[in-house]
Amino acid sequence: MSMTTASLYERLGRHEGITRITRELMKNHLANPLVKTRYENSEDLARVERRAIEFFCAGTGGPESYSGQDMLATHRGMNISEQEFMTVIDDAMDALEKCGIDTPTRNDVLAVLWSLKNEVIRV
Ligand code: HEM
């Protein structure tokens, strides 16, 4: 069997698609009673959104570079729970679906997010 595989960055719609997905993601977080205050309390949500776009672009194979801190430093001291981690992942899956991303691609994103759990939960 031969198969050509586009990068995850391409399958998410490159910079433009990832920007749209990230905006949906932030919208979901701000409407999610389990985590909304976390984001409402941020001093600069526009910066967080910008950095999140860079992070997803760079981390999925795009040419952008990420100008933020690593995941451990970003979330250190926040005492993020397993439940918060799960619901943030659900917000991401919902944003991907809303933006028309197919199931195999959503599952690839899920695997990437899951792999970061030890850098986010109770660090
Ligand atoms: C794999 C899952 C996650 C990823 C990839 C991720 C990624 C990021 C990124 C890229 C930033 C921006 C960093 C910066 O501005 O330098 C950020 C900020 C933030 N994250 Fe996460 N995050 C994850 C999970 C979570 C969870 C579960 C919570 C808790 C509800 C959370 C709460 C926050 C908050 C409140 C900020 C803003 C901090 C600030 O205002 O500076 N994150 N995250």
mmCIF file of N, CA and C and ligand atoms in Angstrom:
data_model
loop_
_atom_site.group_PDB
_atom_site.id
_atom_site.type_symbol
_atom_site.label_atom_id
_atom_site.label_comp_id
_atom_site.label_asym_id
_atom_site.label_seq_id
_atom_site.Cartn_x
_atom_site.Cartn_y
_atom_site.Cartn_z
ATOM 1 N N MET A 1 0.850 -1.193 0.000
ATOM 2 C CA MET A 1 0.000 0.000 0.000
ATOM 3 C C MET A 1 0.886 1.244 0.000
ATOM 4 N N SER A 2 0.603 2.163 -0.873
ATOM 5 C CA SER A 2 1.373 3.405 -0.843
ATOM 6 C C SER A 2 0.465 4.555 -0.430
ATOM 7 N N MET A 3 1.040 5.474 0.323
ATOM 8 C CA MET A 3 0.231 6.554 0.871
ATOM 9 C C MET A 3 1.079 7.810 0.953
ATOM 10 N N THR A 4 0.535 8.926 0.534
ATOM 11 C CA THR A 4 1.252 10.172 0.803
ATOM 12 C C THR A 4 0.540 10.875 1.950
ATOM 13 N N THR A 5 1.331 11.369 2.882
ATOM 14 C CA THR A 5 0.732 11.991 4.053
ATOM 15 C C THR A 5 1.104 13.457 4.130
ATOM 16 N N ALA A 6 0.097 14.304 4.137
ATOM 17 C CA ALA A 6 0.334 15.734 4.345
ATOM 18 C C ALA A 6 0.660 15.950 5.816
ATOM 19 N N SER A 7 1.455 16.969 6.106
ATOM 20 C CA SER A 7 1.770 17.259 7.512
ATOM 21 C C SER A 7 0.490 17.634 8.247
ATOM 22 N N LEU A 8 0.544 17.495 9.557
ATOM 23 C CA LEU A 8 -0.614 17.864 10.372
ATOM 24 C C LEU A 8 -0.934 19.349 10.141
ATOM 25 N N TYR A 9 0.107 20.152 10.007
ATOM 26 C CA TYR A 9 -0.064 21.593 9.722
ATOM 27 C C TYR A 9 -0.918 21.807 8.470
ATOM 28 N N GLU A 10 -0.610 21.063 7.436
ATOM 29 C CA GLU A 10 -1.384 21.197 6.191
ATOM 30 C C GLU A 10 -2.817 20.709 6.374
ATOM 31 N N ARG A 11 -2.965 19.581 7.076
ATOM 32 C CA ARG A 11 -4.319 19.033 7.258
ATOM 33 C C ARG A 11 -5.197 19.923 8.131
ATOM 34 N N LEU A 12 -4.565 20.779 8.940
ATOM 35 C CA LEU A 12 -5.340 21.708 9.779
ATOM 36 C C LEU A 12 -5.620 23.023 9.055
ATOM 37 N N GLY A 13 -5.159 23.128 7.809
ATOM 38 C CA GLY A 13 -5.441 24.333 7.023
ATOM 39 C C GLY A 13 -4.385 25.415 7.138
ATOM 40 N N ARG A 14 -3.154 25.002 7.484
ATOM 41 C CA ARG A 14 -2.013 25.923 7.584
ATOM 42 C C ARG A 14 -2.325 27.090 8.528
ATOM 43 N N HIS A 15 -1.617 28.197 8.359
ATOM 44 C CA HIS A 15 -1.741 29.299 9.325
ATOM 45 C C HIS A 15 -3.193 29.775 9.472
ATOM 46 N N GLU A 16 -3.858 29.892 8.344
ATOM 47 C CA GLU A 16 -5.228 30.410 8.356
ATOM 48 C C GLU A 16 -6.190 29.470 9.089
ATOM 49 N N GLY A 17 -6.067 28.182 8.797
ATOM 50 C CA GLY A 17 -6.942 27.201 9.443
ATOM 51 C C GLY A 17 -6.680 27.119 10.936
ATOM 52 N N ILE A 18 -5.406 27.129 11.311
ATOM 53 C CA ILE A 18 -5.043 27.013 12.731
ATOM 54 C C ILE A 18 -5.479 28.260 13.499
ATOM 55 N N THR A 19 -5.437 29.413 12.847
ATOM 56 C CA THR A 19 -5.919 30.648 13.480
ATOM 57 C C THR A 19 -7.408 30.528 13.784
ATOM 58 N N ARG A 20 -8.158 30.031 12.818
ATOM 59 C CA ARG A 20 -9.604 29.877 12.991
ATOM 60 C C ARG A 20 -9.924 28.863 14.103
ATOM 61 N N ILE A 21 -9.194 27.754 14.091
ATOM 62 C CA ILE A 21 -9.401 26.711 15.105
ATOM 63 C C ILE A 21 -9.088 27.260 16.503
ATOM 64 N N THR A 22 -7.998 28.017 16.607
ATOM 65 C CA THR A 22 -7.586 28.547 17.915
ATOM 66 C C THR A 22 -8.604 29.557 18.433
ATOM 67 N N ARG A 23 -9.180 30.361 17.529
ATOM 68 C CA ARG A 23 -10.219 31.317 17.968
ATOM 69 C C ARG A 23 -11.434 30.566 18.501
ATOM 70 N N GLU A 24 -11.828 29.486 17.821
ATOM 71 C CA GLU A 24 -12.943 28.658 18.306
ATOM 72 C C GLU A 24 -12.605 28.055 19.663
ATOM 73 N N LEU A 25 -11.355 27.613 19.792
ATOM 74 C CA LEU A 25 -10.899 27.003 21.044
ATOM 75 C C LEU A 25 -11.027 27.996 22.196
ATOM 76 N N MET A 26 -10.572 29.235 21.996
ATOM 77 C CA MET A 26 -10.650 30.247 23.050
ATOM 78 C C MET A 26 -12.110 30.561 23.382
ATOM 79 N N LYS A 27 -12.943 30.598 22.347
ATOM 80 C CA LYS A 27 -14.370 30.834 22.562
ATOM 81 C C LYS A 27 -14.953 29.719 23.447
ATOM 82 N N ASN A 28 -14.562 28.479 23.133
ATOM 83 C CA ASN A 28 -15.056 27.337 23.924
ATOM 84 C C ASN A 28 -14.585 27.419 25.378
ATOM 85 N N HIS A 29 -13.305 27.771 25.566
ATOM 86 C CA HIS A 29 -12.779 27.883 26.939
ATOM 87 C C HIS A 29 -13.573 28.923 27.735
ATOM 88 N N LEU A 30 -13.858 30.067 27.081
ATOM 89 C CA LEU A 30 -14.535 31.168 27.788
ATOM 90 C C LEU A 30 -16.006 30.870 28.056
ATOM 91 N N ALA A 31 -16.534 29.835 27.394
ATOM 92 C CA ALA A 31 -17.923 29.435 27.628
ATOM 93 C C ALA A 31 -17.989 28.176 28.505
ATOM 94 N N ASN A 32 -16.839 27.651 28.889
ATOM 95 C CA ASN A 32 -16.782 26.380 29.622
ATOM 96 C C ASN A 32 -16.700 26.654 31.123
ATOM 97 N N PRO A 33 -17.769 26.343 31.871
ATOM 98 C CA PRO A 33 -17.794 26.683 33.302
ATOM 99 C C PRO A 33 -16.647 26.065 34.098
ATOM 100 N N LEU A 34 -16.064 24.973 33.596
ATOM 101 C CA LEU A 34 -14.982 24.318 34.341
ATOM 102 C C LEU A 34 -13.653 25.061 34.249
ATOM 103 N N VAL A 35 -13.472 25.876 33.222
ATOM 104 C CA VAL A 35 -12.167 26.554 33.055
ATOM 105 C C VAL A 35 -12.241 28.041 32.730
ATOM 106 N N LYS A 36 -13.462 28.587 32.529
ATOM 107 C CA LYS A 36 -13.513 29.958 32.007
ATOM 108 C C LYS A 36 -12.782 30.979 32.876
ATOM 109 N N THR A 37 -12.870 30.821 34.211
ATOM 110 C CA THR A 37 -12.207 31.840 35.051
ATOM 111 C C THR A 37 -10.688 31.811 34.889
ATOM 112 N N ARG A 38 -10.135 30.654 34.571
ATOM 113 C CA ARG A 38 -8.685 30.563 34.330
ATOM 114 C C ARG A 38 -8.275 31.558 33.251
ATOM 115 N N TYR A 39 -9.077 31.598 32.177
ATOM 116 C CA TYR A 39 -8.716 32.441 31.035
ATOM 117 C C TYR A 39 -9.160 33.878 31.257
ATOM 118 N N GLU A 40 -10.306 34.049 31.921
ATOM 119 C CA GLU A 40 -10.755 35.414 32.235
ATOM 120 C C GLU A 40 -9.742 36.138 33.111
ATOM 121 N N ASN A 41 -9.030 35.388 33.941
ATOM 122 C CA ASN A 41 -8.051 36.001 34.842
ATOM 123 C C ASN A 41 -6.713 36.302 34.173
ATOM 124 N N SER A 42 -6.557 35.882 32.921
ATOM 125 C CA SER A 42 -5.299 36.165 32.225
ATOM 126 C C SER A 42 -5.153 37.670 32.024
ATOM 127 N N GLU A 43 -3.925 38.150 32.140
ATOM 128 C CA GLU A 43 -3.688 39.592 31.982
ATOM 129 C C GLU A 43 -3.772 40.013 30.530
ATOM 130 N N ASP A 44 -3.543 39.067 29.629
ATOM 131 C CA ASP A 44 -3.493 39.440 28.214
ATOM 132 C C ASP A 44 -3.921 38.253 27.343
ATOM 133 N N LEU A 45 -5.224 38.141 27.187
ATOM 134 C CA LEU A 45 -5.780 37.000 26.459
ATOM 135 C C LEU A 45 -5.425 37.045 24.972
ATOM 136 N N ALA A 46 -5.263 38.248 24.424
ATOM 137 C CA ALA A 46 -4.874 38.374 23.013
ATOM 138 C C ALA A 46 -3.478 37.787 22.800
ATOM 139 N N ARG A 47 -2.589 38.011 23.778
ATOM 140 C CA ARG A 47 -1.244 37.447 23.684
ATOM 141 C C ARG A 47 -1.291 35.924 23.797
ATOM 142 N N VAL A 48 -2.108 35.436 24.722
ATOM 143 C CA VAL A 48 -2.231 33.988 24.896
ATOM 144 C C VAL A 48 -2.719 33.355 23.582
ATOM 145 N N GLU A 49 -3.715 33.992 22.956
ATOM 146 C CA GLU A 49 -4.247 33.460 21.696
ATOM 147 C C GLU A 49 -3.174 33.479 20.596
ATOM 148 N N ARG A 50 -2.441 34.578 20.513
ATOM 149 C CA ARG A 50 -1.365 34.688 19.515
ATOM 150 C C ARG A 50 -0.323 33.591 19.712
ATOM 151 N N ARG A 51 0.067 33.406 20.974
ATOM 152 C CA ARG A 51 1.076 32.390 21.285
ATOM 153 C C ARG A 51 0.540 30.985 21.016
ATOM 154 N N ALA A 52 -0.741 30.773 21.314
ATOM 155 C CA ALA A 52 -1.332 29.451 21.076
ATOM 156 C C ALA A 52 -1.323 29.147 19.576
ATOM 157 N N ILE A 53 -1.626 30.153 18.752
ATOM 158 C CA ILE A 53 -1.586 29.958 17.296
ATOM 159 C C ILE A 53 -0.167 29.573 16.864
ATOM 160 N N GLU A 54 0.824 30.327 17.354
ATOM 161 C CA GLU A 54 2.227 30.016 17.024
ATOM 162 C C GLU A 54 2.599 28.610 17.468
ATOM 163 N N PHE A 55 2.159 28.260 18.698
ATOM 164 C CA PHE A 55 2.513 26.955 19.267
ATOM 165 C C PHE A 55 1.971 25.819 18.396
ATOM 166 N N PHE A 56 0.698 25.942 17.995
ATOM 167 C CA PHE A 56 0.093 24.878 17.183
ATOM 168 C C PHE A 56 0.705 24.845 15.787
ATOM 169 N N CYS A 57 0.995 26.014 15.219
ATOM 170 C CA CYS A 57 1.625 26.048 13.887
ATOM 171 C C CYS A 57 2.998 25.378 13.934
ATOM 172 N N ALA A 58 3.826 25.829 14.887
ATOM 173 C CA ALA A 58 5.192 25.305 14.979
ATOM 174 C C ALA A 58 5.176 23.810 15.316
ATOM 175 N N GLY A 59 4.255 23.406 16.207
ATOM 176 C CA GLY A 59 4.234 22.033 16.696
ATOM 177 C C GLY A 59 3.647 21.028 15.730
ATOM 178 N N THR A 60 3.012 21.505 14.667
ATOM 179 C CA THR A 60 2.417 20.575 13.704
ATOM 180 C C THR A 60 3.178 20.569 12.382
ATOM 181 N N GLY A 61 4.310 21.265 12.347
ATOM 182 C CA GLY A 61 5.154 21.203 11.150
ATOM 183 C C GLY A 61 5.170 22.468 10.315
ATOM 184 N N GLY A 62 4.609 23.551 10.834
ATOM 185 C CA GLY A 62 4.612 24.807 10.087
ATOM 186 C C GLY A 62 5.930 25.562 10.227
ATOM 187 N N PRO A 63 6.120 26.596 9.395
ATOM 188 C CA PRO A 63 7.365 27.364 9.420
ATOM 189 C C PRO A 63 7.421 28.411 10.538
ATOM 190 N N GLU A 64 6.284 28.665 11.220
ATOM 191 C CA GLU A 64 6.245 29.689 12.267
ATOM 192 C C GLU A 64 7.147 29.294 13.432
ATOM 193 N N SER A 65 7.654 30.297 14.152
ATOM 194 C CA SER A 65 8.349 29.927 15.388
ATOM 195 C C SER A 65 7.517 30.372 16.580
ATOM 196 N N TYR A 66 7.694 29.627 17.659
ATOM 197 C CA TYR A 66 6.926 29.861 18.890
ATOM 198 C C TYR A 66 7.724 30.784 19.793
ATOM 199 N N SER A 67 7.113 31.890 20.194
ATOM 200 C CA SER A 67 7.845 32.892 20.988
ATOM 201 C C SER A 67 7.524 32.815 22.477
ATOM 202 N N GLY A 68 6.699 31.838 22.873
ATOM 203 C CA GLY A 68 6.316 31.736 24.287
ATOM 204 C C GLY A 68 7.243 30.825 25.075
ATOM 205 N N GLN A 69 6.863 30.619 26.324
ATOM 206 C CA GLN A 69 7.615 29.712 27.182
ATOM 207 C C GLN A 69 7.156 28.279 26.916
ATOM 208 N N ASP A 70 7.969 27.301 27.338
ATOM 209 C CA ASP A 70 7.544 25.906 27.136
ATOM 210 C C ASP A 70 6.336 25.587 28.033
ATOM 211 N N MET A 71 5.715 24.437 27.797
ATOM 212 C CA MET A 71 4.456 24.105 28.470
ATOM 213 C C MET A 71 4.612 23.991 29.989
ATOM 214 N N LEU A 72 5.754 23.469 30.408
ATOM 215 C CA LEU A 72 6.014 23.329 31.842
ATOM 216 C C LEU A 72 6.090 24.711 32.502
ATOM 217 N N ALA A 73 6.870 25.595 31.935
ATOM 218 C CA ALA A 73 7.029 26.944 32.509
ATOM 219 C C ALA A 73 5.708 27.716 32.449
ATOM 220 N N THR A 74 4.970 27.565 31.345
ATOM 221 C CA THR A 74 3.706 28.284 31.179
ATOM 222 C C THR A 74 2.696 27.907 32.257
ATOM 223 N N HIS A 75 2.601 26.618 32.553
ATOM 224 C CA HIS A 75 1.542 26.146 33.444
ATOM 225 C C HIS A 75 2.017 25.889 34.874
ATOM 226 N N ARG A 76 3.285 26.142 35.148
ATOM 227 C CA ARG A 76 3.831 25.889 36.475
ATOM 228 C C ARG A 76 3.144 26.779 37.511
ATOM 229 N N GLY A 77 2.746 26.150 38.617
ATOM 230 C CA GLY A 77 2.138 26.908 39.707
ATOM 231 C C GLY A 77 0.635 27.109 39.558
ATOM 232 N N MET A 78 0.052 26.710 38.420
ATOM 233 C CA MET A 78 -1.392 26.893 38.228
ATOM 234 C C MET A 78 -2.211 25.797 38.918
ATOM 235 N N ASN A 79 -1.559 24.709 39.310
ATOM 236 C CA ASN A 79 -2.246 23.581 39.948
ATOM 237 C C ASN A 79 -3.424 23.081 39.113
ATOM 238 N N ILE A 80 -3.188 22.853 37.845
ATOM 239 C CA ILE A 80 -4.223 22.392 36.908
ATOM 240 C C ILE A 80 -4.578 20.930 37.200
ATOM 241 N N SER A 81 -5.880 20.641 37.262
ATOM 242 C CA SER A 81 -6.346 19.293 37.611
ATOM 243 C C SER A 81 -6.508 18.418 36.357
ATOM 244 N N GLU A 82 -6.635 17.107 36.612
ATOM 245 C CA GLU A 82 -6.913 16.166 35.525
ATOM 246 C C GLU A 82 -8.216 16.550 34.815
ATOM 247 N N GLN A 83 -9.232 16.925 35.614
ATOM 248 C CA GLN A 83 -10.524 17.284 35.026
ATOM 249 C C GLN A 83 -10.400 18.506 34.101
ATOM 250 N N GLU A 84 -9.626 19.487 34.531
ATOM 251 C CA GLU A 84 -9.429 20.673 33.690
ATOM 252 C C GLU A 84 -8.708 20.289 32.394
ATOM 253 N N PHE A 85 -7.718 19.416 32.530
ATOM 254 C CA PHE A 85 -6.987 18.981 31.333
ATOM 255 C C PHE A 85 -7.930 18.295 30.350
ATOM 256 N N MET A 86 -8.770 17.381 30.870
ATOM 257 C CA MET A 86 -9.704 16.651 30.009
ATOM 258 C C MET A 86 -10.671 17.596 29.300
ATOM 259 N N THR A 87 -11.192 18.569 30.036
ATOM 260 C CA THR A 87 -12.209 19.429 29.447
ATOM 261 C C THR A 87 -11.598 20.400 28.435
ATOM 262 N N VAL A 88 -10.343 20.784 28.657
ATOM 263 C CA VAL A 88 -9.651 21.626 27.679
ATOM 264 C C VAL A 88 -9.423 20.834 26.377
ATOM 265 N N ILE A 89 -9.127 19.548 26.519
ATOM 266 C CA ILE A 89 -8.985 18.705 25.329
ATOM 267 C C ILE A 89 -10.332 18.569 24.609
ATOM 268 N N ASP A 90 -11.408 18.411 25.378
ATOM 269 C CA ASP A 90 -12.745 18.367 24.757
ATOM 270 C C ASP A 90 -13.031 19.661 23.992
ATOM 271 N N ASP A 91 -12.672 20.808 24.593
ATOM 272 C CA ASP A 91 -12.854 22.100 23.898
ATOM 273 C C ASP A 91 -12.097 22.100 22.566
ATOM 274 N N ALA A 92 -10.903 21.524 22.584
ATOM 275 C CA ALA A 92 -10.094 21.479 21.350
ATOM 276 C C ALA A 92 -10.748 20.575 20.305
ATOM 277 N N MET A 93 -11.237 19.398 20.751
ATOM 278 C CA MET A 93 -11.873 18.476 19.802
ATOM 279 C C MET A 93 -13.131 19.107 19.197
ATOM 280 N N ASP A 94 -13.888 19.825 20.021
ATOM 281 C CA ASP A 94 -15.101 20.501 19.524
ATOM 282 C C ASP A 94 -14.739 21.597 18.520
ATOM 283 N N ALA A 95 -13.662 22.338 18.803
ATOM 284 C CA ALA A 95 -13.231 23.405 17.888
ATOM 285 C C ALA A 95 -12.816 22.811 16.537
ATOM 286 N N LEU A 96 -12.109 21.680 16.583
ATOM 287 C CA LEU A 96 -11.670 21.027 15.339
ATOM 288 C C LEU A 96 -12.870 20.565 14.525
ATOM 289 N N GLU A 97 -13.843 19.979 15.214
ATOM 290 C CA GLU A 97 -15.029 19.485 14.519
ATOM 291 C C GLU A 97 -15.798 20.645 13.880
ATOM 292 N N LYS A 98 -15.948 21.713 14.652
ATOM 293 C CA LYS A 98 -16.650 22.904 14.161
ATOM 294 C C LYS A 98 -15.975 23.461 12.905
ATOM 295 N N CYS A 99 -14.655 23.341 12.851
ATOM 296 C CA CYS A 99 -13.901 23.861 11.704
ATOM 297 C C CYS A 99 -13.782 22.834 10.579
ATOM 298 N N GLY A 100 -14.489 21.717 10.707
ATOM 299 C CA GLY A 100 -14.556 20.747 9.616
ATOM 300 C C GLY A 100 -13.352 19.823 9.482
ATOM 301 N N ILE A 101 -12.583 19.683 10.564
ATOM 302 C CA ILE A 101 -11.399 18.807 10.524
ATOM 303 C C ILE A 101 -11.844 17.346 10.656
ATOM 304 N N ASP A 102 -11.317 16.480 9.794
ATOM 305 C CA ASP A 102 -11.771 15.080 9.773
ATOM 306 C C ASP A 102 -11.300 14.287 10.999
ATOM 307 N N THR A 103 -11.960 13.133 11.210
ATOM 308 C CA THR A 103 -11.694 12.340 12.420
ATOM 309 C C THR A 103 -10.239 11.878 12.551
ATOM 310 N N PRO A 104 -9.598 11.320 11.501
ATOM 311 C CA PRO A 104 -8.201 10.904 11.671
ATOM 312 C C PRO A 104 -7.300 12.069 12.096
ATOM 313 N N THR A 105 -7.555 13.241 11.545
ATOM 314 C CA THR A 105 -6.738 14.410 11.902
ATOM 315 C C THR A 105 -7.026 14.852 13.337
ATOM 316 N N ARG A 106 -8.303 14.798 13.731
ATOM 317 C CA ARG A 106 -8.642 15.120 15.125
ATOM 318 C C ARG A 106 -7.934 14.160 16.079
ATOM 319 N N ASN A 107 -7.886 12.895 15.716
ATOM 320 C CA ASN A 107 -7.210 11.912 16.571
ATOM 321 C C ASN A 107 -5.713 12.166 16.665
ATOM 322 N N ASP A 108 -5.109 12.635 15.577
ATOM 323 C CA ASP A 108 -3.683 12.974 15.619
ATOM 324 C C ASP A 108 -3.434 14.144 16.577
ATOM 325 N N VAL A 109 -4.325 15.137 16.541
ATOM 326 C CA VAL A 109 -4.182 16.279 17.457
ATOM 327 C C VAL A 109 -4.367 15.805 18.905
ATOM 328 N N LEU A 110 -5.350 14.929 19.100
ATOM 329 C CA LEU A 110 -5.597 14.371 20.431
ATOM 330 C C LEU A 110 -4.331 13.724 21.001
ATOM 331 N N ALA A 111 -3.649 12.958 20.164
ATOM 332 C CA ALA A 111 -2.423 12.276 20.619
ATOM 333 C C ALA A 111 -1.344 13.287 21.007
ATOM 334 N N VAL A 112 -1.231 14.351 20.242
ATOM 335 C CA VAL A 112 -0.226 15.375 20.557
ATOM 336 C C VAL A 112 -0.560 16.041 21.894
ATOM 337 N N LEU A 113 -1.831 16.432 22.060
ATOM 338 C CA LEU A 113 -2.230 17.115 23.294
ATOM 339 C C LEU A 113 -2.040 16.198 24.503
ATOM 340 N N TRP A 114 -2.455 14.949 24.344
ATOM 341 C CA TRP A 114 -2.333 13.978 25.441
ATOM 342 C C TRP A 114 -0.876 13.809 25.867
ATOM 343 N N SER A 115 0.029 13.836 24.896
ATOM 344 C CA SER A 115 1.452 13.638 25.197
ATOM 345 C C SER A 115 2.017 14.763 26.068
ATOM 346 N N LEU A 116 1.294 15.878 26.153
ATOM 347 C CA LEU A 116 1.791 17.021 26.928
ATOM 348 C C LEU A 116 1.270 17.033 28.359
ATOM 349 N N LYS A 117 0.499 16.007 28.732
ATOM 350 C CA LYS A 117 -0.210 16.092 30.018
ATOM 351 C C LYS A 117 0.713 16.239 31.224
ATOM 352 N N ASN A 118 1.879 15.591 31.172
ATOM 353 C CA ASN A 118 2.780 15.686 32.331
ATOM 354 C C ASN A 118 3.486 17.036 32.429
ATOM 355 N N GLU A 119 3.332 17.855 31.400
ATOM 356 C CA GLU A 119 3.905 19.201 31.448
ATOM 357 C C GLU A 119 2.853 20.235 31.845
ATOM 358 N N VAL A 120 1.603 19.764 32.057
ATOM 359 C CA VAL A 120 0.502 20.698 32.316
ATOM 360 C C VAL A 120 -0.192 20.414 33.655
ATOM 361 N N ILE A 121 -0.451 19.126 33.943
ATOM 362 C CA ILE A 121 -1.247 18.781 35.134
ATOM 363 C C ILE A 121 -0.403 18.847 36.406
ATOM 364 N N ARG A 122 -0.875 19.659 37.367
ATOM 365 C CA ARG A 122 -0.247 19.781 38.702
ATOM 366 C C ARG A 122 1.267 19.906 38.647
ATOM 367 N N VAL A 123 1.737 20.866 37.817
ATOM 368 C CA VAL A 123 3.198 21.056 37.734
ATOM 369 C C VAL A 123 3.633 22.255 38.574
HETATM 370 C C1 HEM B 1 -2.108 20.089 26.163
HETATM 371 C C2 HEM B 1 -2.831 21.037 26.682
HETATM 372 C C3 HEM B 1 -2.427 22.496 26.681
HETATM 373 C C4 HEM B 1 -1.670 23.187 25.795
HETATM 374 C C5 HEM B 1 -1.007 22.698 24.510
HETATM 375 C C6 HEM B 1 -1.604 24.568 26.278
HETATM 376 C C7 HEM B 1 -0.949 25.590 25.643
HETATM 377 C C8 HEM B 1 -0.833 26.878 26.104
HETATM 378 C C9 HEM B 1 -0.125 27.945 25.440
HETATM 379 C C10 HEM B 1 0.654 27.812 24.126
HETATM 380 C C11 HEM B 1 -0.262 29.063 26.179
HETATM 381 C C12 HEM B 1 0.322 30.465 25.888
HETATM 382 C C13 HEM B 1 1.634 30.639 26.609
HETATM 383 C C14 HEM B 1 2.179 32.038 26.524
HETATM 384 O O1 HEM B 1 1.422 33.024 26.430
HETATM 385 O O2 HEM B 1 3.409 32.176 26.582
HETATM 386 C C15 HEM B 1 -1.087 28.700 27.322
HETATM 387 C C16 HEM B 1 -1.493 29.578 28.317
HETATM 388 C C17 HEM B 1 -2.397 29.274 29.293
HETATM 389 N N1 HEM B 1 -2.895 28.029 29.605
HETATM 390 FE FE1 HEM B 1 -2.543 26.342 28.581
HETATM 391 N N2 HEM B 1 -2.316 24.660 27.444
HETATM 392 C C18 HEM B 1 -2.836 23.431 27.725
HETATM 393 C C19 HEM B 1 -3.639 23.095 28.799
HETATM 394 C C20 HEM B 1 -4.142 23.983 29.723
HETATM 395 C C21 HEM B 1 -5.087 23.645 30.780
HETATM 396 C C22 HEM B 1 -5.654 22.249 31.048
HETATM 397 C C23 HEM B 1 -5.344 24.799 31.452
HETATM 398 C C24 HEM B 1 -6.279 24.980 32.622
HETATM 399 C C25 HEM B 1 -7.531 25.190 32.461
HETATM 400 C C26 HEM B 1 -4.556 25.853 30.829
HETATM 401 C C27 HEM B 1 -4.551 27.178 31.218
HETATM 402 C C28 HEM B 1 -3.810 28.176 30.627
HETATM 403 C C29 HEM B 1 -3.880 29.582 31.030
HETATM 404 C C30 HEM B 1 -4.785 30.159 32.117
HETATM 405 C C31 HEM B 1 -2.995 30.279 30.190
HETATM 406 C C32 HEM B 1 -2.723 31.787 30.177
HETATM 407 C C33 HEM B 1 -1.584 32.156 31.067
HETATM 408 C C34 HEM B 1 -1.297 33.632 30.968
HETATM 409 O O3 HEM B 1 -2.220 34.455 31.069
HETATM 410 O O4 HEM B 1 -0.128 33.970 30.770
HETATM 411 N N3 HEM B 1 -3.832 25.318 29.788
HETATM 412 N N4 HEM B 1 -1.407 27.375 27.254
#
